[in-house]
C-alpha positions in Angstrom: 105.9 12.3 143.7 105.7 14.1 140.5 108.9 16.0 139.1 107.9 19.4 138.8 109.2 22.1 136.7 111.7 23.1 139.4 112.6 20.2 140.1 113.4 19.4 136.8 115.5 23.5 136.8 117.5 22.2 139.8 118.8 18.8 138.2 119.9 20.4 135.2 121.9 23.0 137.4 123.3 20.0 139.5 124.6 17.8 136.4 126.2 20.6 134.8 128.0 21.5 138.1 129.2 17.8 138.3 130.4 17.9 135.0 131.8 21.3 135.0 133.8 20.1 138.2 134.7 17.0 135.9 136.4 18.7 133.0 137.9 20.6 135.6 139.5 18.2 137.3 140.6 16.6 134.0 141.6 19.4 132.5 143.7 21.4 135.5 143.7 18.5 138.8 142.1 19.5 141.7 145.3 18.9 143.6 146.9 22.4 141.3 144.5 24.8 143.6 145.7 26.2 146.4 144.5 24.8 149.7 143.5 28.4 151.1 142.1 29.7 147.9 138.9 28.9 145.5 139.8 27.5 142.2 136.8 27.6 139.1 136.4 26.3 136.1 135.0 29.0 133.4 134.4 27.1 130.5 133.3 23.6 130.0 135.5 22.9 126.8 139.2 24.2 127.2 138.7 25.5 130.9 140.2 29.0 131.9 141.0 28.1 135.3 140.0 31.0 137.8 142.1 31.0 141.2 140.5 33.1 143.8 142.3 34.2 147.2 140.6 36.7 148.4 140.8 36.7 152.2 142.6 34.1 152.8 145.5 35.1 154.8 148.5 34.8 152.8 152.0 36.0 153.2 152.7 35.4 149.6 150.9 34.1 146.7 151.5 30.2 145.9 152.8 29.2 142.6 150.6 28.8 139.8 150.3 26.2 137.2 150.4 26.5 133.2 146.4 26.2 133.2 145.5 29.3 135.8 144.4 32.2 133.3 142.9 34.5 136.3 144.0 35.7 139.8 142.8 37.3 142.1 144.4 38.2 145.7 142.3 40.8 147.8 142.9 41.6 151.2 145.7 39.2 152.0 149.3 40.2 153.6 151.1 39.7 150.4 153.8 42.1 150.6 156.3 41.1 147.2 155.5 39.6 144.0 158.5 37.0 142.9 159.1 35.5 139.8 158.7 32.0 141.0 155.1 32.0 141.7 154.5 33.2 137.9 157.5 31.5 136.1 154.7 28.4 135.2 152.0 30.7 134.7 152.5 31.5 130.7 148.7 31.9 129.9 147.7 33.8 132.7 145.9 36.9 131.2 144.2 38.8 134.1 145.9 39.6 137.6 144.3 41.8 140.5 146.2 42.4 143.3 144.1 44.8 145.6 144.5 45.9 149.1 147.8 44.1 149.6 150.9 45.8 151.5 153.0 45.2 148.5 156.6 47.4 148.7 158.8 45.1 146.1 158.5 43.6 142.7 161.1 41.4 141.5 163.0 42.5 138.5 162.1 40.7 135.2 158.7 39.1 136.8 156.4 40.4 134.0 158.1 39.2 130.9 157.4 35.9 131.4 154.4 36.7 131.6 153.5 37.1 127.6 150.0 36.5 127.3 148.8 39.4 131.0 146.6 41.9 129.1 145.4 42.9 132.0 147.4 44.2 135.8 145.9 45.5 138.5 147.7 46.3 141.9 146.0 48.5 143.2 145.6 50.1 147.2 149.5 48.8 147.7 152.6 50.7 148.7 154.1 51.1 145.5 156.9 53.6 144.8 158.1 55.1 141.7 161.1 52.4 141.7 158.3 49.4 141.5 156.6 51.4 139.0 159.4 51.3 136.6 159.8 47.7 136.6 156.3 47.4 134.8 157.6 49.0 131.7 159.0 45.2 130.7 155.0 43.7 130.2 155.1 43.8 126.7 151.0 42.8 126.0 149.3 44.7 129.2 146.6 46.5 127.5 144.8 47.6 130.7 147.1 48.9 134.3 145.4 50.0 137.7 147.5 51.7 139.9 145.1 53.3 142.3 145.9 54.6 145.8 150.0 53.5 145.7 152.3 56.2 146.6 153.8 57.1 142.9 155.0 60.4 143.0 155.8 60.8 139.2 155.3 59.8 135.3 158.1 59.7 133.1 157.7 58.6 129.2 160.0 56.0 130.4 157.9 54.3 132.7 155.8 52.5 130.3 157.8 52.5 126.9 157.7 48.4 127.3 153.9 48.3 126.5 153.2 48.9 123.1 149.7 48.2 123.1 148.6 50.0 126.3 144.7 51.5 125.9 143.9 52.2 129.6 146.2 53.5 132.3 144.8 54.5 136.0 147.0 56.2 138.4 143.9 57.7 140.5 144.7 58.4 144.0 148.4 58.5 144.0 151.2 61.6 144.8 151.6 62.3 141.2 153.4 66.0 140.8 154.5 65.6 138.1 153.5 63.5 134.5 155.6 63.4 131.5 153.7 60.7 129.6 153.0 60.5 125.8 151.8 57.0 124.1 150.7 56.5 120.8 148.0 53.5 121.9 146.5 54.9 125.2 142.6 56.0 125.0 141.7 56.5 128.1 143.9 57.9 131.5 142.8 58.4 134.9 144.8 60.9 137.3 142.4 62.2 139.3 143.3 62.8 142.8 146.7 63.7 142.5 149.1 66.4 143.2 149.5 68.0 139.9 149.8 72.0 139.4 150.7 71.4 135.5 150.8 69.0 133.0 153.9 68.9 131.3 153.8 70.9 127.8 154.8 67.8 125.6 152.5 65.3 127.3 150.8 63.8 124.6 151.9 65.8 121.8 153.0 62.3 120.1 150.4 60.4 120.4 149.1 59.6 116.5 145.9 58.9 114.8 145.5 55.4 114.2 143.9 53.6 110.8 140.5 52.2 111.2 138.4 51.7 108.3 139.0 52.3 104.8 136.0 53.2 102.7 135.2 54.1 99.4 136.1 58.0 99.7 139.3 57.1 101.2 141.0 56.0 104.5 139.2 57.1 107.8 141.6 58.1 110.5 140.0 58.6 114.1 142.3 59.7 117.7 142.8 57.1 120.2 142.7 59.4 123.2 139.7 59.5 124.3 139.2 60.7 127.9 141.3 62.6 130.3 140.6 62.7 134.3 141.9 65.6 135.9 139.4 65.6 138.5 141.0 66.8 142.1 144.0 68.7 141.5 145.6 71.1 141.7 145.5 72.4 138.0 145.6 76.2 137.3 145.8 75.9 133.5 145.3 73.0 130.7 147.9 73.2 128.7 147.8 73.9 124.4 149.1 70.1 124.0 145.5 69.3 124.9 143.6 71.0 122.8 145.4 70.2 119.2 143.6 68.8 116.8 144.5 65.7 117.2 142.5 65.6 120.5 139.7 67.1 119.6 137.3 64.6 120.5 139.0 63.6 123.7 136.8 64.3 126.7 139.1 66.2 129.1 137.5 66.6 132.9 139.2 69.2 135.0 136.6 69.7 137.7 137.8 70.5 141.5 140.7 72.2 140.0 141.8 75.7 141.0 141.8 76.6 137.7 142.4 80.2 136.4 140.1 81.8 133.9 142.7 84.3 132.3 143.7 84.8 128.9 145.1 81.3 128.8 141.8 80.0 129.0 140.1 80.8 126.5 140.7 78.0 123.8 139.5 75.1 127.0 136.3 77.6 127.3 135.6 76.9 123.9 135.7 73.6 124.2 133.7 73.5 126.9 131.2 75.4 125.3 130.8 73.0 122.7 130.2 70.4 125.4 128.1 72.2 127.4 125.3 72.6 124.7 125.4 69.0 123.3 125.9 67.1 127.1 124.1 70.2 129.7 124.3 69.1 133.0 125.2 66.0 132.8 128.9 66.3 131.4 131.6 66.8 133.2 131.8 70.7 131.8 129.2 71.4 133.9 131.4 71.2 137.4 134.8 73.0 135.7 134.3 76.3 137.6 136.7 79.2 138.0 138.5 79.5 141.0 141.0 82.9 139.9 140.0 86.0 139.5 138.2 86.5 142.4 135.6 88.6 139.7 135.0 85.4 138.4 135.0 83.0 141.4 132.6 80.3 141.4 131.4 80.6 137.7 131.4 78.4 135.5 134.0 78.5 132.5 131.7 77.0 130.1 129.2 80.3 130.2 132.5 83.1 131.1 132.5 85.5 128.1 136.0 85.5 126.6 136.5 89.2 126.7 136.1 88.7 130.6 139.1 86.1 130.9 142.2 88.9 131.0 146.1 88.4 131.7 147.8 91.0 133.1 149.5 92.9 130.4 153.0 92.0 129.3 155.1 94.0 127.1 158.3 93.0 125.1 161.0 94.7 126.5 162.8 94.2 123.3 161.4 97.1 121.6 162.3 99.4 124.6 165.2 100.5 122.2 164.2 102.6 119.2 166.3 104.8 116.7 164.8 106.7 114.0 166.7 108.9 111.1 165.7 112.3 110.8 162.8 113.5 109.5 161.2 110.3 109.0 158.0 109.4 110.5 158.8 106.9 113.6 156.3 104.7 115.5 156.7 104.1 119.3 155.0 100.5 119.4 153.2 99.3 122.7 153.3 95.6 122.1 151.1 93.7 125.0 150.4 90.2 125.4 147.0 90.2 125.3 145.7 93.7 123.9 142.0 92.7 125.1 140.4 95.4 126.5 143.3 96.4 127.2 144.1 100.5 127.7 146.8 102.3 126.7 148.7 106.0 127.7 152.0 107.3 127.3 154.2 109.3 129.3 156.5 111.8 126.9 159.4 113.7 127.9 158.7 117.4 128.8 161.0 118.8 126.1 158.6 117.1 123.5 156.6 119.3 121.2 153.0 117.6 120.8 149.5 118.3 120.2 147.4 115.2 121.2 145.3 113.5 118.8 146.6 115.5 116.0 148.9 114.3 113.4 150.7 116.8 111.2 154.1 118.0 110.2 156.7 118.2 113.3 153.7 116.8 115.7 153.0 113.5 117.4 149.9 111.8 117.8 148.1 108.2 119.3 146.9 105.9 116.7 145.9 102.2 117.7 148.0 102.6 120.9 151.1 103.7 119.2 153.0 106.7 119.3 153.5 108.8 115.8 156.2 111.4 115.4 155.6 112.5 112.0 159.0 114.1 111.3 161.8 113.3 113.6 164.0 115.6 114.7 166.2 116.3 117.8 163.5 117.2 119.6 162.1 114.0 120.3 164.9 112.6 121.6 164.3 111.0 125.2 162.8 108.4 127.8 158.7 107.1 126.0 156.9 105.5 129.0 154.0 102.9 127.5 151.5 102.7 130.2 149.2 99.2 129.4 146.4 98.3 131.6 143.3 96.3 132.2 140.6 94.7 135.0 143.8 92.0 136.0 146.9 95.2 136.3 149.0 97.4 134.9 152.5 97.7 133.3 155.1 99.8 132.0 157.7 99.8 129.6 160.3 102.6 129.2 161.2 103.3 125.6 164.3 105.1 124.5 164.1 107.1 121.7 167.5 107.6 119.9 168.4 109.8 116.5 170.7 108.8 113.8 171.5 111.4 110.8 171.5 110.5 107.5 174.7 111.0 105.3 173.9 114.0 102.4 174.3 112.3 98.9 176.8 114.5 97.2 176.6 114.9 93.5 180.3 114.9 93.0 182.8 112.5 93.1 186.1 113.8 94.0 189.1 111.2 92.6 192.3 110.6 94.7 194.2 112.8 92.1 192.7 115.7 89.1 190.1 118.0 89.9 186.4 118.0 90.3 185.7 119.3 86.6 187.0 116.0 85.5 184.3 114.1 86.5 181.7 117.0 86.7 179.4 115.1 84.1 179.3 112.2 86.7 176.4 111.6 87.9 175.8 108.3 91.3 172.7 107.0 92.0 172.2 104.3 95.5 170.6 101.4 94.8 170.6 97.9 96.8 173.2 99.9 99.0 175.8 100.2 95.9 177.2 103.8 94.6 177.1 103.3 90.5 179.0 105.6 88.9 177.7 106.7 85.0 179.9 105.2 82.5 181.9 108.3 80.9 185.1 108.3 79.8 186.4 110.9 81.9 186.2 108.3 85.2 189.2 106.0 85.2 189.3 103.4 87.5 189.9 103.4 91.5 188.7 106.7 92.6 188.0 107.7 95.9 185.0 108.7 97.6 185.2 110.3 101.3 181.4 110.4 102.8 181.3 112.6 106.1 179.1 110.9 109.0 177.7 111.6 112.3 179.8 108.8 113.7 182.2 107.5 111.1 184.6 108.4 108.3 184.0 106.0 105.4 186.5 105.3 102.6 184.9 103.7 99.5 186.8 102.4 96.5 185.0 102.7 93.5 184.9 101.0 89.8 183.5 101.8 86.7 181.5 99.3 85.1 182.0 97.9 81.9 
């Protein structure tokens, strides 16, 4: 019988089986496999050695040899990782451990491991404890973490990887994350428990070098995208939206996020994002949960004058003191003064004519309060009343009057009388009483300057 076409297909297939299996055994020994896993050659010429134990009913994995570059254990009862099965294992580079009850990790079993670049163990019972031991694999440039039962992120927990780029921690307990890495481009932490991201997350990550061309050195962010999906997020903090992020794609959707004052720099964002990507980003689902005005919207298309905080004054200026018959302005400082409306309460004994500004009156300008010339009268209790759609608040101001000192054009010395320096004549400047050079002044005169509240005794000079 004729060899057809297929024929000839399926002979080349079987010889370069047989001769993969060859260099394999040549290269690794068959005998090096485990007898209930599956052991594959990748390459024909230097063979990484795949060892595959997926389903097989272990209670812990068997020691590898020098040549196994891959593992994988799936499904197994493997419940601790010791060092012995990896301490021969020096160019193994990928390791998934998934769907394992795995509640230890035995101190110092990564750094033998110098060439891992990529750790997965993922759907274990890992605590933050085991978490911190990871910190010592010093080439992982790639760590799965999924559905464990990590609670938080420190910046300690992974200060041991210097070349990290990918870190997923979806699915855990995470409350609380504290991370910032200056390799990382993408993390993963959707599915947590997280009500805030910690203000300093990621504010030292750095731009890294990547091309230099003619006009200079080009500088582009490593961060690069940032899943917040399903938590329980109310804001996104400032830290995310420097500069140095800009181009990260940040996805807060299923988040009961609220559209106040606080989010307006994410909105605009967003609206970027929106136009170029639609419906198909991620901006699309980041809908507003708080204020119930704007429940169910989407931030992306929420006009900024309609995100409001509830006003919040600064109770340092609830203390005022003005001199008399200067012109004194009650300020009614808010945190946000969009749309925001403003009255004041005065105290009955107050002489004013509203919206009128003239001598002895008072008057509303901008939201502050003008008393043109101060005077007893106006002592007393302000009340700034500051409202908008989200509240109200008030802040009690009270008004106090100091008197100034009358400048005398005399200087009376400790001994002589007051024709003796009649031709004197003081001027203040800088806060200083300089006294005319005449001859008639001699040296160490005093000058005794009534006050509302003090008695002040100044020495004075001449000057030469």
């Amino acid at each position: 019988m004729a060899l057809t076409s297929r024929h000839l297909l399926d002979l080349k297939s079987c010889c370069f089986m047989l001769l993969q299996l060859a260099v394999f055994a040549h290269g690794s020994g068959l005998s090096a496999c485990p007898n209930v896993c599956k052991c594959y050659a990748l390459r024909m010429i230097d063979p990484w050695v795949r060892v595959d134990c997926r389903r097989a009913h272990l209670d812990k994995l068997p020691t590898l040899g020098p040549k196994v570059t891959i593992l994988y254990c799936a499904e197994t009862r493997v419940d601790r990782l010791l060092r012995e099965t990896f301490t021969n294992a020096s160019n193994l580079v990928y390791v998934s451990v998934v769907n394992n009850p795995i509640v230890h990790i035995e101190g110092g079993l990564w750094s033998v491991l110098q060439r891992l670049t990529h750790l997965e163990l993922v759907n274990a019972v890992l605590t933050d404890s085991q978490v911190a031991l990871l910190r010592d694999s010093p080439s992982v440039r790639i760590l799965r973490l999924s559905s464990n039962l990590i609670t938080e992120i420190t910046k300690e927990h992974f200060e041991g990887m210097p070349f990290l780029e990918e870190l997923i921690l979806d699915n855990n307990r995470i409350s609380r994350f504290a991370f910032s890495h200056d390799s990382v481009k993408l993390v993963n932490l959707s599915g947590n428990l997280m009500s805030e991201v910690q203000d300093d997350s990621f504010a030292e990550m750095r731009n890294r070098l990547r091309r230099v061309q003619g006009d200079g050195v080009k500088t582009t962010p490593l961060l690069r995208s940032l899943d917040f999906t399903h938590n329980l997020l109310h804001h996104v903090p400032q830290s995310l939206l420097t500069d140095a992020h800009h181009q990260a794609r940040i996805n807060v959707s299923d988040n009961p996020l609220e559209c106040d004052c606080r989010a307006r720099s994410f909105s605009r964002r967003l609206r970027d994002n929106f136009l170029l990507y639609g419906d198909t980003g991620p901006e699309s689902g980041v809908v507003c949960a708080q204020p119930d005005r704007l429940s169910g919207k989407r931030l992306a298309e929420v006009a900024e004058e309609k995100m409001q905080c509830v006003p919040i004054q600064d109770p340092t200026k609830s203390q005022w003191v003005g001199a008399e018959g200067d012109t004194v302005r009650l300020e009614c400082p808010v945190n946000d003064p969009t749309d925001v409306m403003v009255s004041w309460t005065i105290p009955h004994s107050v002489p004013h004519t509203t919206n009128t500004t003239h001598e002895g009156m008072t008057a509303f300008i901008g939201g502050d309060f003008i008393i043109t010339n101060m005077s007893s009268d106006y002592v007393g209790t302000y009340k700034c009343n500051a409202s908008n759609l989200m509240g109200w608040t008030i802040l009690n101001i009270s008004l106090q009057l100091t008197r100034q000192a009358p400048m005398s054009q005399k200087i009376w010395p400790s001994s002589g009388t007051a024709d003796d320096v009649k031709d004197g004549i003081w001027e203040n400047s800088s806060k200083e009483m300089l006294v005319s050079n005449s001859p008639t002044f001699k040296q160490s005169y005093l000058l005794v300057a009534n006050c509302f509240c003090a008695t002040l005794s100044l020495s004075l000079t001449t000057k030469t």
